[in-house]
Coordinates of C-alpha atoms and ligand atoms in Angstrom, one line a residue:
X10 CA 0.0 0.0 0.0
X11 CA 1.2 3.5 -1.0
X12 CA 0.8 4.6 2.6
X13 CA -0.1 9.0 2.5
X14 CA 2.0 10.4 5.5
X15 CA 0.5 14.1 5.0
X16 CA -3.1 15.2 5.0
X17 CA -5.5 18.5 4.6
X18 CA -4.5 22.1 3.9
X19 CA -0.9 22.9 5.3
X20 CA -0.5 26.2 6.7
X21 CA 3.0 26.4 6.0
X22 CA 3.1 25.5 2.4
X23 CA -0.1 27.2 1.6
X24 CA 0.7 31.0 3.1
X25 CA 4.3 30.9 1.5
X26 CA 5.3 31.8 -1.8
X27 CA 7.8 29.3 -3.3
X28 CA 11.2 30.0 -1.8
X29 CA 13.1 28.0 -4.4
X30 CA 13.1 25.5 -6.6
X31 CA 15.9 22.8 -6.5
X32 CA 17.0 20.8 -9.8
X33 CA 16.3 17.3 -10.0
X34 CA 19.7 15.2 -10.6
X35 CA 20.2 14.4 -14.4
X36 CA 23.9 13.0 -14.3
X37 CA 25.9 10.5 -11.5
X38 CA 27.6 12.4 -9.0
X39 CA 30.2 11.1 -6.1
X40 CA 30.1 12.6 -2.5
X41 CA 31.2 11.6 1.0
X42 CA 27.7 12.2 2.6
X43 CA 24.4 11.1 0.4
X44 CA 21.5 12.5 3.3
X45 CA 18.0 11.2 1.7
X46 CA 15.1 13.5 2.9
X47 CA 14.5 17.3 2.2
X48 CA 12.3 18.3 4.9
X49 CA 13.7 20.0 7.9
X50 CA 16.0 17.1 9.6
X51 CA 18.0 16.8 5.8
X52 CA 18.2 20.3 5.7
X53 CA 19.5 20.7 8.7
X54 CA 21.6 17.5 8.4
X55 CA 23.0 19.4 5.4
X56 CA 24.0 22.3 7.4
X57 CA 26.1 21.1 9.9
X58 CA 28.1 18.4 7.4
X59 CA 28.7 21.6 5.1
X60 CA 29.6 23.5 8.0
X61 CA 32.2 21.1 8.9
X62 CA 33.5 21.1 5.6
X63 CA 32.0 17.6 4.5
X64 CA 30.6 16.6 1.2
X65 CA 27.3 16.3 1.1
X66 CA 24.1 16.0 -1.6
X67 CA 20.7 15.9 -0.6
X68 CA 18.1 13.8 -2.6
X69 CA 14.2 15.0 -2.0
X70 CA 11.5 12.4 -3.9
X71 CA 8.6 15.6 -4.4
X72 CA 9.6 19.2 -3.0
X73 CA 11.8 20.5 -0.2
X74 CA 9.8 20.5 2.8
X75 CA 6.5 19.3 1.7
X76 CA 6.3 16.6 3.7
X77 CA 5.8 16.0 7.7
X78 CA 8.0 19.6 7.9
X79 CA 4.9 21.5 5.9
X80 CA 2.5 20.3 8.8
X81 CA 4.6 20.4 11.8
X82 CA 3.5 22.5 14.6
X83 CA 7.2 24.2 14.9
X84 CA 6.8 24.9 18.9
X85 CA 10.2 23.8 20.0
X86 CA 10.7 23.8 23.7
X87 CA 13.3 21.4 25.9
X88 CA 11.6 19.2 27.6
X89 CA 10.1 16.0 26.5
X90 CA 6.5 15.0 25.9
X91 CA 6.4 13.0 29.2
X92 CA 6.9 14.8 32.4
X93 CA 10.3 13.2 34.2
X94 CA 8.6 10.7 36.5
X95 CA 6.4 9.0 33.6
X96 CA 9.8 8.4 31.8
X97 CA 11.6 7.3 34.7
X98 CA 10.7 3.5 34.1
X99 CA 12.3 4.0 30.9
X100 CA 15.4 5.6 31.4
X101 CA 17.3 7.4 34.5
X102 CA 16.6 10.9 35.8
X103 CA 20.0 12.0 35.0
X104 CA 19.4 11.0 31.5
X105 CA 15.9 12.7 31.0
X106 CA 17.3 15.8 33.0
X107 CA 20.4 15.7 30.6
X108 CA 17.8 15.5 27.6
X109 CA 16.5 18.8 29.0
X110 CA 19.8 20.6 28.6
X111 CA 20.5 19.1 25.3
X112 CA 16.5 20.6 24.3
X113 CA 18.1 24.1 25.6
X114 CA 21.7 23.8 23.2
X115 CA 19.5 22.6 20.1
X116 CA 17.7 25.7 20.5
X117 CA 20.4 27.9 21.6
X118 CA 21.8 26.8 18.0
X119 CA 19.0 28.0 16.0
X120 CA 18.6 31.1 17.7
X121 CA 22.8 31.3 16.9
X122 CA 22.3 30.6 13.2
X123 CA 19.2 32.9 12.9
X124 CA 21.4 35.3 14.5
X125 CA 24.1 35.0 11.8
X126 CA 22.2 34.7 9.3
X127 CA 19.0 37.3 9.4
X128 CA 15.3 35.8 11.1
X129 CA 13.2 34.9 7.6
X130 CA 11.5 32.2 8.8
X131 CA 9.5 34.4 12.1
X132 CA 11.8 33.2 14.9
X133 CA 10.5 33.8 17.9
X134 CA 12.3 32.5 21.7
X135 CA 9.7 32.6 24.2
X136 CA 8.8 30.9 27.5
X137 CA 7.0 27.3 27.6
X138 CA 4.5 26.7 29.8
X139 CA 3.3 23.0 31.2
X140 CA 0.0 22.7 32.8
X141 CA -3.1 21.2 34.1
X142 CA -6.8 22.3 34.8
X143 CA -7.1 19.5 36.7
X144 CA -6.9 19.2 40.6
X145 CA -5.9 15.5 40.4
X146 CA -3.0 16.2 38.5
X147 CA -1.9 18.8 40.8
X148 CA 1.1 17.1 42.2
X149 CA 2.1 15.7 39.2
X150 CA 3.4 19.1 37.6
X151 CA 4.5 20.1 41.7
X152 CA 6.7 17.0 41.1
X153 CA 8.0 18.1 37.4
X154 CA 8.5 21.6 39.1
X155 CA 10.8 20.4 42.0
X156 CA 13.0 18.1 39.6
X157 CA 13.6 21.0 37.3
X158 CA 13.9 23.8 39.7
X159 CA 16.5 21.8 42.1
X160 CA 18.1 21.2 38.7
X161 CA 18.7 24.6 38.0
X162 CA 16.4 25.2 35.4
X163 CA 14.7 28.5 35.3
X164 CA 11.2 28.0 36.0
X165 CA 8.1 29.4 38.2
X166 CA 5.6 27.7 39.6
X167 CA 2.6 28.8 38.6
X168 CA -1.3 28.1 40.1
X169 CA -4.3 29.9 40.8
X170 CA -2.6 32.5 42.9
X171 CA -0.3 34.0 40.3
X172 CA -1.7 32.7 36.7
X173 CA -1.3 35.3 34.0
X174 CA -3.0 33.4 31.5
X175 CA -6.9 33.8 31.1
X176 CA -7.7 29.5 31.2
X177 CA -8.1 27.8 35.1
X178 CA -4.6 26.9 35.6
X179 CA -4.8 24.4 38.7
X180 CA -0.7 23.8 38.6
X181 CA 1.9 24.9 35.6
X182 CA 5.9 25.0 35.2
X183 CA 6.9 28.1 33.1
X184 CA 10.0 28.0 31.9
X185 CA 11.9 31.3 31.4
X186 CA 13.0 31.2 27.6
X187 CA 12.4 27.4 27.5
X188 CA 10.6 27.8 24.1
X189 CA 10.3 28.9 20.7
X190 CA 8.3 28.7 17.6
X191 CA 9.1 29.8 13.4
X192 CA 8.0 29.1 10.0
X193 CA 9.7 25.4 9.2
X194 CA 9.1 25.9 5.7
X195 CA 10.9 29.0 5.3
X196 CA 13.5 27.4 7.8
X197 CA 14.6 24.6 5.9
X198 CA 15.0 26.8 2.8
X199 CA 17.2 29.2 5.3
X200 CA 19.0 26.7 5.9
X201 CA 19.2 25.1 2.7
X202 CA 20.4 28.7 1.1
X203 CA 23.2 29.0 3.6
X204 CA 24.5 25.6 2.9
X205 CA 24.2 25.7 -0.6
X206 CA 26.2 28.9 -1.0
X207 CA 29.2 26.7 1.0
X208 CA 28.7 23.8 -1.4
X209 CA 25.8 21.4 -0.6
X210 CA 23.8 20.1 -3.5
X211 CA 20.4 19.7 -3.3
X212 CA 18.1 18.1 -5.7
X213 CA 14.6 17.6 -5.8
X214 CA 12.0 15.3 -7.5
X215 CA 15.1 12.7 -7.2
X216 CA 13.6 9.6 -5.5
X217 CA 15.8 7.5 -4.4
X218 CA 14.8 3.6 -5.4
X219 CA 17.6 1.7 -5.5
X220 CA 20.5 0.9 -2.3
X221 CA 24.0 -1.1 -2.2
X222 CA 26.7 -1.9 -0.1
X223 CA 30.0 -2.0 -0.9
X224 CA 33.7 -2.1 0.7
X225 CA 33.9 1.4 -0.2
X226 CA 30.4 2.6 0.6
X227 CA 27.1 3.0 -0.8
X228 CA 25.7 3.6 -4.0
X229 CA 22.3 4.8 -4.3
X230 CA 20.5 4.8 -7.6
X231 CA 17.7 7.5 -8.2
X232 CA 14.2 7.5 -10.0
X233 CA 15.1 8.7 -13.5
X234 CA 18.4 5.8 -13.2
X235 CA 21.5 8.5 -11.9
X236 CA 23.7 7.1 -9.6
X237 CA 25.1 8.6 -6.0
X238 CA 28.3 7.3 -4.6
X239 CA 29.1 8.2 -1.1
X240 CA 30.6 7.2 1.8
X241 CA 27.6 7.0 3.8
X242 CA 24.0 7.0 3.7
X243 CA 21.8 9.1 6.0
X244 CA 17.9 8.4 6.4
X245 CA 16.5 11.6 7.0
X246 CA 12.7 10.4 5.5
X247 CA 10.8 11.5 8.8
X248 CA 8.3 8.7 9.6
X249 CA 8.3 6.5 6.6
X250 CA 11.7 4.4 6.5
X251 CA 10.9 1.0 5.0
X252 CA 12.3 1.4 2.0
X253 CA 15.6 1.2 3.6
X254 CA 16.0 -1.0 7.1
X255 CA 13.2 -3.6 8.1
X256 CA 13.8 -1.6 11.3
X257 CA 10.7 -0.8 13.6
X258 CA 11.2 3.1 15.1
X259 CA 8.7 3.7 18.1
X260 CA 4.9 4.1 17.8
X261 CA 2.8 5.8 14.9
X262 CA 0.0 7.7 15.6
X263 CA -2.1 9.9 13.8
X264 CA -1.8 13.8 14.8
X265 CA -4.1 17.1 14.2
X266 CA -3.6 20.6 14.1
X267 CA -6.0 23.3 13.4
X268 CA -5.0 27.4 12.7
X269 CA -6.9 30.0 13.2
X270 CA -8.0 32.9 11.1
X271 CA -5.7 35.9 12.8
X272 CA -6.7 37.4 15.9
X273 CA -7.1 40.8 16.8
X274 CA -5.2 41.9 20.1
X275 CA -4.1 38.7 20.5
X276 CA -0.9 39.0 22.8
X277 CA -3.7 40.6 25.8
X278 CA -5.3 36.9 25.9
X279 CA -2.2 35.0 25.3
X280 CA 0.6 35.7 26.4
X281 CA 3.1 35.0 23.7
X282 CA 4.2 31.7 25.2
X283 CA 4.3 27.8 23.9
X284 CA 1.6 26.1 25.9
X285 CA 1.4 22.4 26.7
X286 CA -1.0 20.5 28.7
X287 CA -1.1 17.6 30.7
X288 CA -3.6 15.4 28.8
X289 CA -3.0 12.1 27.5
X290 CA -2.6 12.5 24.4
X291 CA -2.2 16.1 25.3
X292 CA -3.0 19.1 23.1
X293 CA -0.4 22.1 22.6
X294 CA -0.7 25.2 21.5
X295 CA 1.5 28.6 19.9
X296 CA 0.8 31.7 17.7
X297 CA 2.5 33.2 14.5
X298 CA 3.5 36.0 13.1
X299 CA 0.6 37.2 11.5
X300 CA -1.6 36.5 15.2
X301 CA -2.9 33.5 14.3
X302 CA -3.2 30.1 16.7
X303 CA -2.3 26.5 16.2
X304 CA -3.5 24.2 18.1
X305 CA -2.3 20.3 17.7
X306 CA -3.0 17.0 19.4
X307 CA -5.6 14.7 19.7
X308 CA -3.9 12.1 18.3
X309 CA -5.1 8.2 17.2
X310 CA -4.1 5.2 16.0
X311 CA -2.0 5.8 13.0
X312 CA -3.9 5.9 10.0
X313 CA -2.8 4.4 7.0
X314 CA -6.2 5.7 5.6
X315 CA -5.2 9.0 6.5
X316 CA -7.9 10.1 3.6
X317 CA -10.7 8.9 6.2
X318 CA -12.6 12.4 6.3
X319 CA -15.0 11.6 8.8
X320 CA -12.1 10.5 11.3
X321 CA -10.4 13.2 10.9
X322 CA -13.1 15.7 11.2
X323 CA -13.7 14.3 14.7
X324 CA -10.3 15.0 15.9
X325 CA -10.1 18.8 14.0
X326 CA -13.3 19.5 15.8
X327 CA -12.1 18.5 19.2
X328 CA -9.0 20.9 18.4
X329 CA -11.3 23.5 17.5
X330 CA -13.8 23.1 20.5
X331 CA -10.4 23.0 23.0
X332 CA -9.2 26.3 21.5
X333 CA -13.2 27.7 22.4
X334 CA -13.2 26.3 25.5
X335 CA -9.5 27.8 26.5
X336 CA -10.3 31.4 25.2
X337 CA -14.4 31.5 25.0
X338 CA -14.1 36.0 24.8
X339 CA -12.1 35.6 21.2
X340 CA -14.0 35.0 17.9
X341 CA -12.6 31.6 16.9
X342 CA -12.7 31.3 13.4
X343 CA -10.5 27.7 12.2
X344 CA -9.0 28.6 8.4
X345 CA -6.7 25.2 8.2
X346 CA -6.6 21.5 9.6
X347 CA -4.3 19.2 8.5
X348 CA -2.9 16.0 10.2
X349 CA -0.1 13.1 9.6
X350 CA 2.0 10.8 10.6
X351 CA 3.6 10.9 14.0
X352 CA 5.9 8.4 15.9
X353 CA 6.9 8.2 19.7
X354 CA 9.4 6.2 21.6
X355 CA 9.3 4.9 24.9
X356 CA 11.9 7.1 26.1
X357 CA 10.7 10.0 24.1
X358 CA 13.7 10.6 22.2
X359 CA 14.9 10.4 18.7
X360 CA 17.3 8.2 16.9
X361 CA 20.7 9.3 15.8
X362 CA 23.7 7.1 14.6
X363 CA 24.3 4.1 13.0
X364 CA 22.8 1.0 12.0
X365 CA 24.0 -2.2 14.5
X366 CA 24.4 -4.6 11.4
X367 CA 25.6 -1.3 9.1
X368 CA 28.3 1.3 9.6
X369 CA 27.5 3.0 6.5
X370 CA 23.7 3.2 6.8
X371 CA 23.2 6.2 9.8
X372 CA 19.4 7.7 10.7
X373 CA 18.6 11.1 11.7
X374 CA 15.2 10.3 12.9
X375 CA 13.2 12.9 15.3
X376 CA 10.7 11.1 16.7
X377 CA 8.8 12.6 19.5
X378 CA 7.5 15.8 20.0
X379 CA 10.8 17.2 19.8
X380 CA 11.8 16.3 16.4
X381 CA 13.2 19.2 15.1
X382 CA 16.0 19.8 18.0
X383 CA 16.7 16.2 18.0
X384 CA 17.2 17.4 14.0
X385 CA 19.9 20.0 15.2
X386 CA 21.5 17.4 18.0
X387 CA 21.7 14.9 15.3
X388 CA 23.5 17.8 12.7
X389 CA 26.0 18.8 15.2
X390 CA 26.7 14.8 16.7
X391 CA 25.9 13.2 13.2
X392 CA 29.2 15.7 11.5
X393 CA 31.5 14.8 14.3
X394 CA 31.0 11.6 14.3
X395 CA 31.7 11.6 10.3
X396 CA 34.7 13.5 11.3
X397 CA 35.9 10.6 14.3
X398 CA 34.8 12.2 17.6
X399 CA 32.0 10.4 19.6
X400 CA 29.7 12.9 21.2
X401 CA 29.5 11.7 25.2
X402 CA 25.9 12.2 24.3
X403 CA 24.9 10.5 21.5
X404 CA 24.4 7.1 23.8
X405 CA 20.8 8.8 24.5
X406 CA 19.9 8.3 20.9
X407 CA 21.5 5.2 20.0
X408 CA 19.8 3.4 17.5
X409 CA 18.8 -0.2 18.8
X410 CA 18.4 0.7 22.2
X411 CA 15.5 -0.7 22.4
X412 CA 16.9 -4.2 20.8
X413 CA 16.2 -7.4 22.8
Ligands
LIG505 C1 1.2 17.4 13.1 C2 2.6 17.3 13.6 C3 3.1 18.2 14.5 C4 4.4 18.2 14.9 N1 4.8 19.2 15.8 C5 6.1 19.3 16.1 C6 6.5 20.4 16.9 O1 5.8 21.2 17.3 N2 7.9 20.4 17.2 C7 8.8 19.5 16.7 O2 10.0 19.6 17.0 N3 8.3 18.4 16.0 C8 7.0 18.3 15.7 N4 6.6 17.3 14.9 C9 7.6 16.4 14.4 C10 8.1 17.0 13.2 O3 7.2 17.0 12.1 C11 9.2 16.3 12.6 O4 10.3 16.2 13.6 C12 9.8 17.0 11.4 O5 9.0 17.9 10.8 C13 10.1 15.9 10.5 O6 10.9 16.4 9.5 P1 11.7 15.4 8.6 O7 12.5 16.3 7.7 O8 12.4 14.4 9.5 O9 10.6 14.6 7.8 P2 9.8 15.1 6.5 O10 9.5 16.5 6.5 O11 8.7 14.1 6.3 O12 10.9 14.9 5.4 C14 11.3 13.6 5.0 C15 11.4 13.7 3.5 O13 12.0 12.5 3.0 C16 11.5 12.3 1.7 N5 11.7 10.9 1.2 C17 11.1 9.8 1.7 N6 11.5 8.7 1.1 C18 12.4 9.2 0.1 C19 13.2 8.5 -0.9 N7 13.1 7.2 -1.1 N8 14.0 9.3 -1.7 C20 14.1 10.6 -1.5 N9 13.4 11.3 -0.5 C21 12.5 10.6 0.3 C22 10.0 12.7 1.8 O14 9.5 13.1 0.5 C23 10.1 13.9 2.8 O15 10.1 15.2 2.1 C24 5.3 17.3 14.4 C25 4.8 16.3 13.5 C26 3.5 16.3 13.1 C27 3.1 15.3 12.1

């Protein structure tokens, strides 16, 4: 089955003019680093390998960024989608509280690049905020407070007593700078622009249908029969990675989003932080530029018949009746709803490194809510690693960790 990983009417690609078109490849070409995928992870894949002076071509089957990056909610903050004490059956507090700071480099990075580079892609570092309305989860979020605060990360607790926000906020954790939001779309092609100019090619339309193992390395053979030869291959396809390991990679659901018309006045009501609640699955929340809201969650069982209308409705009208309920003085009016693919791991992190059985075949795989700075840890771990230095960190995402 042709399985569709990308559903409805995209925010990102629909209110953005086409940045730039990429060629597709019409001749064989040799590099070190052949990264497959031209959605945010390559892109930024293709940064960091070009930064560190490695040779590198992406290969994109349809257009840069068109596929789970044209849908994702972009609210980047550094802690994970579980609070500590869920994951601690999974993994060890020094390892999830270690995650944490990691989620605070990757987006100390992107604020560093945007700094270098000029903010086109609406940049925005703000505070997150984690919370319930719910008295029985009241200690819950306590507990998440005390870890992080005797941690040393900046946060506040907040409850009824000093809540800003205008929703019943029965226990939160705001953390101070612990967020931020942009345009992934116009990100990726940041990105891609900077690394193109210091010598990354990048084609698109270039499926790649065809893998093999040598000695030497890997050759890769693409739709319209051009060959790639590189040292190393890098899956960078987001959620759909059959086509090259029999691997399984965590959990897939099926996620929403809804965005809203733009909002007059909207910083009174809203604060201008990234908002996370405590549901299961939980809903999030963040605005853009132009004053709009997103709103994403109620996730299901993965759909491979993602085309199901009715199922889907269900889930974008739950989004839309949430955002209502949160903010019932605001005219709500929904403009887009899209959903796709999404996968989770026990431990809520990504995978980064190599295959077990393949030292030529590496992943750069976000999965989690935090895909996109497990993206920029796997750019900046991923190029040293090409270049001989282990990162003391990349044990977190080791692929096969979860081997028997
Ligand atoms: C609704 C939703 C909301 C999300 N919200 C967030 C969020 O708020 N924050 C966050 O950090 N993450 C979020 N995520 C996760 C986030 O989407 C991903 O981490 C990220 O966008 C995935 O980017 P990617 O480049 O890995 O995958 P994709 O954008 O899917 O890119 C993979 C590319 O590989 C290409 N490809 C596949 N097979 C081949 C082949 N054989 N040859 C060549 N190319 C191929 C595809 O065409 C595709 O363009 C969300 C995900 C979803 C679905």
């Amino acid at each position: 089955m042709n399985i569709q990983y990308v559903q409805g009417d995209c925010i990102f690609t629909r209110i953005n003019k086409l940045t730039k078109q990429y060629e597709y490849l019409t001749e064989d070409i040799d590099t070190d680093v052949i990264i497959v995928g031209g959605g945010v992870t390559g892109a930024i894949l293709g940064y960091y390998f070009t930064k560190n002076n490695i040779n590198s071509v992406i290969l994109e089957k349809s257009r840069i960024a068109h596929g789970s990056t044209s849908i994702t909610t972009s609210l980047l903050q550094y802690e994970l989608d579980s609070n500590a004490m869920e994951l601690k059956s999974h993994t060890s507090i020094d390892n999830i509280l270690r995650s944490y700071e990691l989620g605070i480099k990757a987006l100390d990075e992107i604020e560093e690049f945007i700094d270098e580079y000029g903010n086109t892609c609406d940049f925005k570092r703000v505070d997150s905020f984690l919370y319930t309305a719910k008295n029985l989860e009241k200690k819950e979020i306590e507990e998440e407070y005390k870890i992080r605060s005797e941690a040393g990360f900046p946060v506040e607790f907040i409850d009824n007593s000093n809540n800003p926000f205008s929703f019943d906020v029965k226990a939160g954790v705001l953390s101070k700078g612990g967020g931020a939001q942009f345009d992934p779309y116009r990100f990726t092609h940041a990105l891609l622009k900077v690394s193109c100019e210091k010598g990354l090619r990048v084609y698109e339309n270039t499926e790649v249908v065809d893998v093999k193992y040598d000695d030497k390395g890997v050759t890769v053979e693409t739709i319209y029969g051009h060959k790639v030869k590189g040292r190393i291959i890098i899956v960078a396809t987001g959620y759909n990675t059959e086509f090259f390991t029999k691997r399984a990679f965590g959990i897939k659901t099926t996620t929403f989003n809804v965005a809203t018309k733009p909002i007059n006045n909207i910083e009174d009501i809203y604060k201008g932080v990234v908002v996370r609640d405590n549901e299961d699955p939980y809903n999030y929340l963040r605005t853009t530029s132009d004053n709009r809201i997103i709103i994403g969650g109620e996730d299901i069982n993965f759909l491979p018949d993602i085309l199901n209308e009715e199922l889907c409705n269900k889930s974008y009208d739950k989004l839309e009746q949430r955002l209502k309920n949160l903010f019932p003085n605001i005219n709500i009016e929904i403009e887009y709803r899209y959903c796709g693919a999404f996968a989770s791991t026990q431990d809520n992190l990504g995978f980064l490194g190599k295959d077990p059985n393949n030292s030529k075949l590496w992943y750069c795989l976000g999965y989690g809510a935090n895909g996109i700075l497990f993206a920029v840890l796997g750019g900046i771990m991923l190029s040293k690693l090409y270049l001989g230095e282990v990162h003391e960190d990349l044990h977190l995402f080791k692929v096969g960790r979860f081997d028997s």
